[in-house]
PDB file of C-alpha atoms in Angstrom:
ATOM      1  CA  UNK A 264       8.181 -14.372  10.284  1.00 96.00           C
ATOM      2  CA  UNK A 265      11.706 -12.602  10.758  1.00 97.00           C
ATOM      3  CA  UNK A 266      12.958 -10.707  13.235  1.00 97.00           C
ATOM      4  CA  UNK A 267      15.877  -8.063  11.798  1.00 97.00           C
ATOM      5  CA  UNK A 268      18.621  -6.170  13.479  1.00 96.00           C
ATOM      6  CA  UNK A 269      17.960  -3.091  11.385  1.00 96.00           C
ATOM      7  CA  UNK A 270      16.839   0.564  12.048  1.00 95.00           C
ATOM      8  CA  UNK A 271      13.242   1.603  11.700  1.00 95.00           C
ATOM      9  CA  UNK A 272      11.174   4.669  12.377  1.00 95.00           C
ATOM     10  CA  UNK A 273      13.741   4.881  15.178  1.00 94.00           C
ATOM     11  CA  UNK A 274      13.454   1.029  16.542  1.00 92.00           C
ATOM     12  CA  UNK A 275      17.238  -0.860  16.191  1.00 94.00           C
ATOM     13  CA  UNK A 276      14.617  -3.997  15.125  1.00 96.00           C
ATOM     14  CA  UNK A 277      12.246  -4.944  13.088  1.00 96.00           C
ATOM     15  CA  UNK A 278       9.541  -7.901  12.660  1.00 95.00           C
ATOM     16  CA  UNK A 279       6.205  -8.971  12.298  1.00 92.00           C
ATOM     17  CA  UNK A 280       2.598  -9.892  13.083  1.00 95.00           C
ATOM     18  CA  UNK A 281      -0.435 -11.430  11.487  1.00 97.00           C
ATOM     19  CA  UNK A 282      -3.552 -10.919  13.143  1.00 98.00           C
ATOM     20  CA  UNK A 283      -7.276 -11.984  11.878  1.00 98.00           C
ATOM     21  CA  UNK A 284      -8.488  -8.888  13.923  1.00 98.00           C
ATOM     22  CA  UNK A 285     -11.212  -7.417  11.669  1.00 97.00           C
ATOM     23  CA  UNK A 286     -11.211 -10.724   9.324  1.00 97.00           C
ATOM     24  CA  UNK A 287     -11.876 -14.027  11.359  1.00 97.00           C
ATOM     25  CA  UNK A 288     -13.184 -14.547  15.122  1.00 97.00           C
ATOM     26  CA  UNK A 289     -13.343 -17.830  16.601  1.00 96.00           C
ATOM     27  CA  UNK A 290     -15.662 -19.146  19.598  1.00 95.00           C
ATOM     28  CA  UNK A 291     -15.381 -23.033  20.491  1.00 95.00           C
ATOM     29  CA  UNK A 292     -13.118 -25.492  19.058  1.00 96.00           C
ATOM     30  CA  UNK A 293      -9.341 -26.181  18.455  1.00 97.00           C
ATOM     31  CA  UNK A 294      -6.887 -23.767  17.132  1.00 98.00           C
ATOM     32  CA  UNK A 295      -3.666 -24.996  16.928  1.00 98.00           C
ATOM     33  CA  UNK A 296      -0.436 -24.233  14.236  1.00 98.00           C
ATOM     34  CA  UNK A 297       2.779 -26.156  13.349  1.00 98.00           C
ATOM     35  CA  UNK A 298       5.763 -24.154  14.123  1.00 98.00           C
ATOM     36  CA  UNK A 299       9.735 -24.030  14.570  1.00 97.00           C
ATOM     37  CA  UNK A 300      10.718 -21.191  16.833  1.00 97.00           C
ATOM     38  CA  UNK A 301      13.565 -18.704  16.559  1.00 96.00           C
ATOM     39  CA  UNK A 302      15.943 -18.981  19.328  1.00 93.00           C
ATOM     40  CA  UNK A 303      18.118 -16.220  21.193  1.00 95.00           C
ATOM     41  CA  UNK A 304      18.545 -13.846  24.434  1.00 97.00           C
ATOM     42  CA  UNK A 305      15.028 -11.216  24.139  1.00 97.00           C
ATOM     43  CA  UNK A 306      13.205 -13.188  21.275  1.00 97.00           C
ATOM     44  CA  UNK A 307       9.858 -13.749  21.999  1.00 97.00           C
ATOM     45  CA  UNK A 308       7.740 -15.717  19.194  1.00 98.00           C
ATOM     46  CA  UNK A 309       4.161 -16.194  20.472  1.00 98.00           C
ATOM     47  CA  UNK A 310       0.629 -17.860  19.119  1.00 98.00           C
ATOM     48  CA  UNK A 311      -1.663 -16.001  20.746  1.00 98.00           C
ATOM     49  CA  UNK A 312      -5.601 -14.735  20.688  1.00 98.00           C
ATOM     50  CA  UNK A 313      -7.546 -11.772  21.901  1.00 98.00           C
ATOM     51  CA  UNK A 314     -11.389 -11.064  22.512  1.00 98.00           C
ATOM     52  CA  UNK A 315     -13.015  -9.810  19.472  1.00 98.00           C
ATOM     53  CA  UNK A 316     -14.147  -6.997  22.261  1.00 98.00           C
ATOM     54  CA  UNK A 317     -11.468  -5.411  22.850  1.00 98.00           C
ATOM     55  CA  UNK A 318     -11.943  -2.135  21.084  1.00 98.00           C
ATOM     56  CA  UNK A 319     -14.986  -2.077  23.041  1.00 98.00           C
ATOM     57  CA  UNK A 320     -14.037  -2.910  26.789  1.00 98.00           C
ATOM     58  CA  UNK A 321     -10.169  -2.565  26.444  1.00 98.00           C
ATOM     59  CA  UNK A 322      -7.406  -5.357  28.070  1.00 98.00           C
ATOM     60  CA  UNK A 323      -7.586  -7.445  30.048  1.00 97.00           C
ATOM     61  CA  UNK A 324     -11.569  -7.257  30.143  1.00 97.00           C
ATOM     62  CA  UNK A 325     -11.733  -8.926  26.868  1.00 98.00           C
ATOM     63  CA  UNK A 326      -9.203 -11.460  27.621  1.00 98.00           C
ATOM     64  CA  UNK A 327      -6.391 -13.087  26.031  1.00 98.00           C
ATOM     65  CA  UNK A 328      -5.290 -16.611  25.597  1.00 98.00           C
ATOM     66  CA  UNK A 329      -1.663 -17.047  24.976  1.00 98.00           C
ATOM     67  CA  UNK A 330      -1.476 -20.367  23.038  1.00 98.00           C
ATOM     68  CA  UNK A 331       1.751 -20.772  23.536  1.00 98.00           C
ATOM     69  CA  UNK A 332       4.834 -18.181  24.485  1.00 97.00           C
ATOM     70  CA  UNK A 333       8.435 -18.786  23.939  1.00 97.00           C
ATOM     71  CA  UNK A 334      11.564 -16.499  26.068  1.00 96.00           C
ATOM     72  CA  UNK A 335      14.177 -17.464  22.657  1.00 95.00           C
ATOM     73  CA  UNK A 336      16.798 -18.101  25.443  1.00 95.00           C
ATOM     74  CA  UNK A 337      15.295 -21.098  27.285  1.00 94.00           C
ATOM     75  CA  UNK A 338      15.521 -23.980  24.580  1.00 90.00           C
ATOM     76  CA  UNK A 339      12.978 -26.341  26.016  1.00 93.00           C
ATOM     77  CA  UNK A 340      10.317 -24.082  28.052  1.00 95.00           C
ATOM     78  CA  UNK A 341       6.995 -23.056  26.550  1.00 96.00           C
ATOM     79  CA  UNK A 342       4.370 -21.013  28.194  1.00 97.00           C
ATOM     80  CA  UNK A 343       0.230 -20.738  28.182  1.00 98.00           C
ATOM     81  CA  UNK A 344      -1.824 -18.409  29.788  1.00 98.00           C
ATOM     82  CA  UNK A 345      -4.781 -16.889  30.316  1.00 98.00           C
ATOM     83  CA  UNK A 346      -5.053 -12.619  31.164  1.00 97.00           C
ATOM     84  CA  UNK A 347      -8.037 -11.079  32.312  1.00 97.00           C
ATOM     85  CA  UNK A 348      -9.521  -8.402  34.643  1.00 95.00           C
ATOM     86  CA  UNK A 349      -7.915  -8.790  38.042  1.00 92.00           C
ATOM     87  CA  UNK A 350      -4.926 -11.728  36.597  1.00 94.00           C
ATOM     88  CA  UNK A 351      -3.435 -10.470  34.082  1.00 94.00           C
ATOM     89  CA  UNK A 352       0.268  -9.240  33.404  1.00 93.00           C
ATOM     90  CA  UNK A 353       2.501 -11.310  35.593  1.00 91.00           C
ATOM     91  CA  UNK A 354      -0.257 -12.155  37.299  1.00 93.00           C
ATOM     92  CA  UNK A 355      -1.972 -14.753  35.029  1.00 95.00           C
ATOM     93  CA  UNK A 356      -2.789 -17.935  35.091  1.00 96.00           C
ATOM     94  CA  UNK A 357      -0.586 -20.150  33.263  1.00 97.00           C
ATOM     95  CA  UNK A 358       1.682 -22.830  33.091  1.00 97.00           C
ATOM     96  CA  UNK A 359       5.341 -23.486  31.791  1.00 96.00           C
ATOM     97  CA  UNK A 360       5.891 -27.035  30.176  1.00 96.00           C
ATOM     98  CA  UNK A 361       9.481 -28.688  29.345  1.00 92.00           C
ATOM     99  CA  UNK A 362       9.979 -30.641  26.207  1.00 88.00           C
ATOM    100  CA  UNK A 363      12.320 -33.681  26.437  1.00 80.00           C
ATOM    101  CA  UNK A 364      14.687 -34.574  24.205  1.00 75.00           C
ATOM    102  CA  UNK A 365      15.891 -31.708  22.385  1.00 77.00           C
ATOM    103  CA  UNK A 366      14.827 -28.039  21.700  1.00 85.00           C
ATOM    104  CA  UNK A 367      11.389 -26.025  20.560  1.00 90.00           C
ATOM    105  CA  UNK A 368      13.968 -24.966  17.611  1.00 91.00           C
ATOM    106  CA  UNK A 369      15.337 -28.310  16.208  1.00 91.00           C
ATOM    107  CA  UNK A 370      12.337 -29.168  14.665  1.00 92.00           C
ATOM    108  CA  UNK A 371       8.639 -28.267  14.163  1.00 96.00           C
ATOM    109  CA  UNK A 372       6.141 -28.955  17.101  1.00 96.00           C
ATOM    110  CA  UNK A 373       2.220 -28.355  17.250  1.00 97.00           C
ATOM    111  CA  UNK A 374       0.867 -25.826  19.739  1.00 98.00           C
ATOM    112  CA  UNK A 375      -2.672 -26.212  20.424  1.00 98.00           C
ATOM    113  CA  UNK A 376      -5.636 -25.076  22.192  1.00 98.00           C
ATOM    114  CA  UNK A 377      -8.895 -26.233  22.834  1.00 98.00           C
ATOM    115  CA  UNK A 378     -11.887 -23.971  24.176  1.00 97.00           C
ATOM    116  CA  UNK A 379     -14.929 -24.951  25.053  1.00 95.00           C
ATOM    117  CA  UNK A 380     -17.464 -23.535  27.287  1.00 96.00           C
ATOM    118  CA  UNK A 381     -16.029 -22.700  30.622  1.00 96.00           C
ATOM    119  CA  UNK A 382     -12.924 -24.296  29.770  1.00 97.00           C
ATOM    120  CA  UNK A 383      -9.695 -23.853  28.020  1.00 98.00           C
ATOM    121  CA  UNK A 384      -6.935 -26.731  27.482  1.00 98.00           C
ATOM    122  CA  UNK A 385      -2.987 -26.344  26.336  1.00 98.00           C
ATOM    123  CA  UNK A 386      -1.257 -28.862  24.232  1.00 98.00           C
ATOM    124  CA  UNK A 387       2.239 -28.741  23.063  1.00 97.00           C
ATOM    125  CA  UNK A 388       2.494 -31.912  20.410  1.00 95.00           C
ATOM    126  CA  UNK A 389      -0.697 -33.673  21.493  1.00 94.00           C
ATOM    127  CA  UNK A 390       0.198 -33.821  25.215  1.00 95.00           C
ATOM    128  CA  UNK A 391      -2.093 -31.405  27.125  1.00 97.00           C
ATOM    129  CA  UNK A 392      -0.179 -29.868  29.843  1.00 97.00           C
ATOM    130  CA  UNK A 393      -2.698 -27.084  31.319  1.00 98.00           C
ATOM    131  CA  UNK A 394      -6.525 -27.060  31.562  1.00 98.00           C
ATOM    132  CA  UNK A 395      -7.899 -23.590  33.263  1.00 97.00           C
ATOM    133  CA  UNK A 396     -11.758 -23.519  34.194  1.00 97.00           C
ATOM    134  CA  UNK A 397     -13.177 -20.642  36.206  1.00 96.00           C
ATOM    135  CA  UNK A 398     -12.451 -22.987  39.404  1.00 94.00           C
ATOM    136  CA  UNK A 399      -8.420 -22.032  38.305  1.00 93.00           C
ATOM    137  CA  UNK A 400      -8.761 -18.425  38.536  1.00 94.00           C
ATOM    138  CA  UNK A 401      -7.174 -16.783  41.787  1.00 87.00           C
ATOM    139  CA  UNK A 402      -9.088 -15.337  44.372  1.00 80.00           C
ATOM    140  CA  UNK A 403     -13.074 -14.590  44.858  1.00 72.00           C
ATOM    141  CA  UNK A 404     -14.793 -12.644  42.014  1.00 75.00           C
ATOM    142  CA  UNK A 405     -12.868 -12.743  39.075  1.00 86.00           C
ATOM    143  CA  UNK A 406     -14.390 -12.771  36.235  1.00 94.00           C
ATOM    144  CA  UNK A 407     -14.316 -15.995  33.285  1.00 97.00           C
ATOM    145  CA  UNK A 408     -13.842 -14.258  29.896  1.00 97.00           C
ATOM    146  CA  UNK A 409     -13.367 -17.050  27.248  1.00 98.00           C
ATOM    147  CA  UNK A 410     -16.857 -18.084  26.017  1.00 96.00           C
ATOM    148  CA  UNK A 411     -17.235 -15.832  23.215  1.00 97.00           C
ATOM    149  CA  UNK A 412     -15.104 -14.795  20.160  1.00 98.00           C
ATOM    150  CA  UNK A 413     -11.588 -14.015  19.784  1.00 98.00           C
ATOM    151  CA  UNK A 414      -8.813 -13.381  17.281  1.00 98.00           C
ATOM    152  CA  UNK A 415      -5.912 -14.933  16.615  1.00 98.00           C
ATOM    153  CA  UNK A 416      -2.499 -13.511  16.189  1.00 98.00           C
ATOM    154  CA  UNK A 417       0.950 -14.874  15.461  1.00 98.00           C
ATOM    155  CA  UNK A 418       4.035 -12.323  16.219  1.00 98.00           C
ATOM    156  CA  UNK A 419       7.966 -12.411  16.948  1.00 97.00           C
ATOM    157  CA  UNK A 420       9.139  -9.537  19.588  1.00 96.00           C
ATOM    158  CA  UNK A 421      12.517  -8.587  20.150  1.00 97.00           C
ATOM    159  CA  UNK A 422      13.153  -7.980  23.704  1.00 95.00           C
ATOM    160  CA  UNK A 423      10.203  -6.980  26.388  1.00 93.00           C
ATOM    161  CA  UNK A 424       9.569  -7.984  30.109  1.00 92.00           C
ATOM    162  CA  UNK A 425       9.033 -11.322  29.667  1.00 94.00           C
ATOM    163  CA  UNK A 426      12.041 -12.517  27.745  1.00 95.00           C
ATOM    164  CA  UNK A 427      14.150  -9.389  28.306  1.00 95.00           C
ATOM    165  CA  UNK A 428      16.554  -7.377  25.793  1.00 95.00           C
ATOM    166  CA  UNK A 429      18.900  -9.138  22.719  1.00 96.00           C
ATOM    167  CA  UNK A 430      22.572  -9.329  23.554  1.00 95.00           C
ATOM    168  CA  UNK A 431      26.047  -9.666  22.238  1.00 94.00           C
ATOM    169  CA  UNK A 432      25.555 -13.855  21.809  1.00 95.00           C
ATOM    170  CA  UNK A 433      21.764 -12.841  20.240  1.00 96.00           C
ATOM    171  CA  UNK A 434      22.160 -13.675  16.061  1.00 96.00           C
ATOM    172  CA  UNK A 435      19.922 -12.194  13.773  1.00 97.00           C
ATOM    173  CA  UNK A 436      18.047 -12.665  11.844  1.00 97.00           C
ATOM    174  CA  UNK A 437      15.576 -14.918  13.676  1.00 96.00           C
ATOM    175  CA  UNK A 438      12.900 -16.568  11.798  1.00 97.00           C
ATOM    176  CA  UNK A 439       9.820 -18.212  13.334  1.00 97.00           C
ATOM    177  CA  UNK A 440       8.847 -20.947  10.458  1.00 97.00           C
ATOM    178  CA  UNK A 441       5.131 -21.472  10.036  1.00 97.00           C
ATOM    179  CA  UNK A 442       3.861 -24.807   8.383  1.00 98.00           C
ATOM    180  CA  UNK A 443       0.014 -23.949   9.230  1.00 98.00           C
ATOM    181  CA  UNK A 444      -2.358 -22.300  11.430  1.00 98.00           C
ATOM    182  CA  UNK A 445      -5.701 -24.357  11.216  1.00 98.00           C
ATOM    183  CA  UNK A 446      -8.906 -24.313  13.273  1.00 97.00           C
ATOM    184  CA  UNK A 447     -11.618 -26.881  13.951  1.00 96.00           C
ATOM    185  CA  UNK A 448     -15.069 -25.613  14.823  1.00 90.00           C
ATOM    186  CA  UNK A 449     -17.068 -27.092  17.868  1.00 77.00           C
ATOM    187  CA  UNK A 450     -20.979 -26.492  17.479  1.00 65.00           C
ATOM    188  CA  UNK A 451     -21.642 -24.040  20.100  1.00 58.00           C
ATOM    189  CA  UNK A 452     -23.976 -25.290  22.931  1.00 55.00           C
TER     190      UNK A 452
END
């Protein structure tokens, strides 16, 4: 997936998405996809998934589970969270993790996640670095929206609020290399 410095329908970039919205939902198991991330001030690769409801009761009621997030100019930070109603936005719940030895772009890693009922666990490479239950979720009331379908999408921004616009030291293009995407299905209880 590459990200292009290049005018379109009056955008100075252009990129991509895949999405299995209207093709593949996915309830319990392990989704996870072998990647080597772009790098660069305001690109923002992400492995994400959103409920398979959200045509029907909008965001953040049908929740979304970012996989794993990337801000292109932090080398060796990666990002999960969780959105839904009432902690979503900068107000998830999520975690950062550091890799050691080297960079998310040097080389191919394996994000992961793995859902089960009334829990949801991050892995960067094997290591699980975040596990979110409804126990996690801030405050009294809010609501647990991760125990029923969702759809999975794979994208490369250019700039936003979270990782902020290119500039002069950004190079383009940026390419987010995908070796798989693969899912393992957990019977559901």
């Amino acid at each position: 997936m590459t990200a292009r410095r290049e005018r379109y329908q009056g955008n100075d970039y252009t990129s991509a998405r895949l999405s299995t919205k209207g093709r593949f939902t996915h309830t319990y198991g392990r989704i996870e996809a072998r990647l080597k991330l772009p790098a660069g001030r305001g690109i923002w690769p992400a492995f994400w998934m959103l409920g398979a409801d959200v045509d029907q009761v909008g965001w953040p009621q049908c929740g979304e589970i970012d996989i794993m997030e990337h801000r292109g100019q932090i080398p060796s930070i990666v990002r999960s969270s969780l959105h839904g109603p009432g902690y979503s936005g900068g107000q998830n719940v999520g975690r950062e993790h550091a890799v050691g030895g080297g960079t998310l772009q040097s080389d191919f890693h394996v994000y992961a996640v793995e859902i089960e009922p009334e829990r949801v666990r991050f892995m960067l490479d094997e290591t699980v670095y975040f596990e979110a239950t409804p126990d996690s979720l801030p405050g009294s009331g809010k609501k647990w929206v991760y125990d029923h379908p969702f759809f999975i999408i794979l994208n490369v921004a250019v700039g936003g609020s979270f990782v902020g616009p290119p500039d002069a030291s950004t190079v383009f293009p940026q390419t987010m290399k995908v070796d798989y995407v693969r899912v393992y299905a957990r019977p559901t209880p």
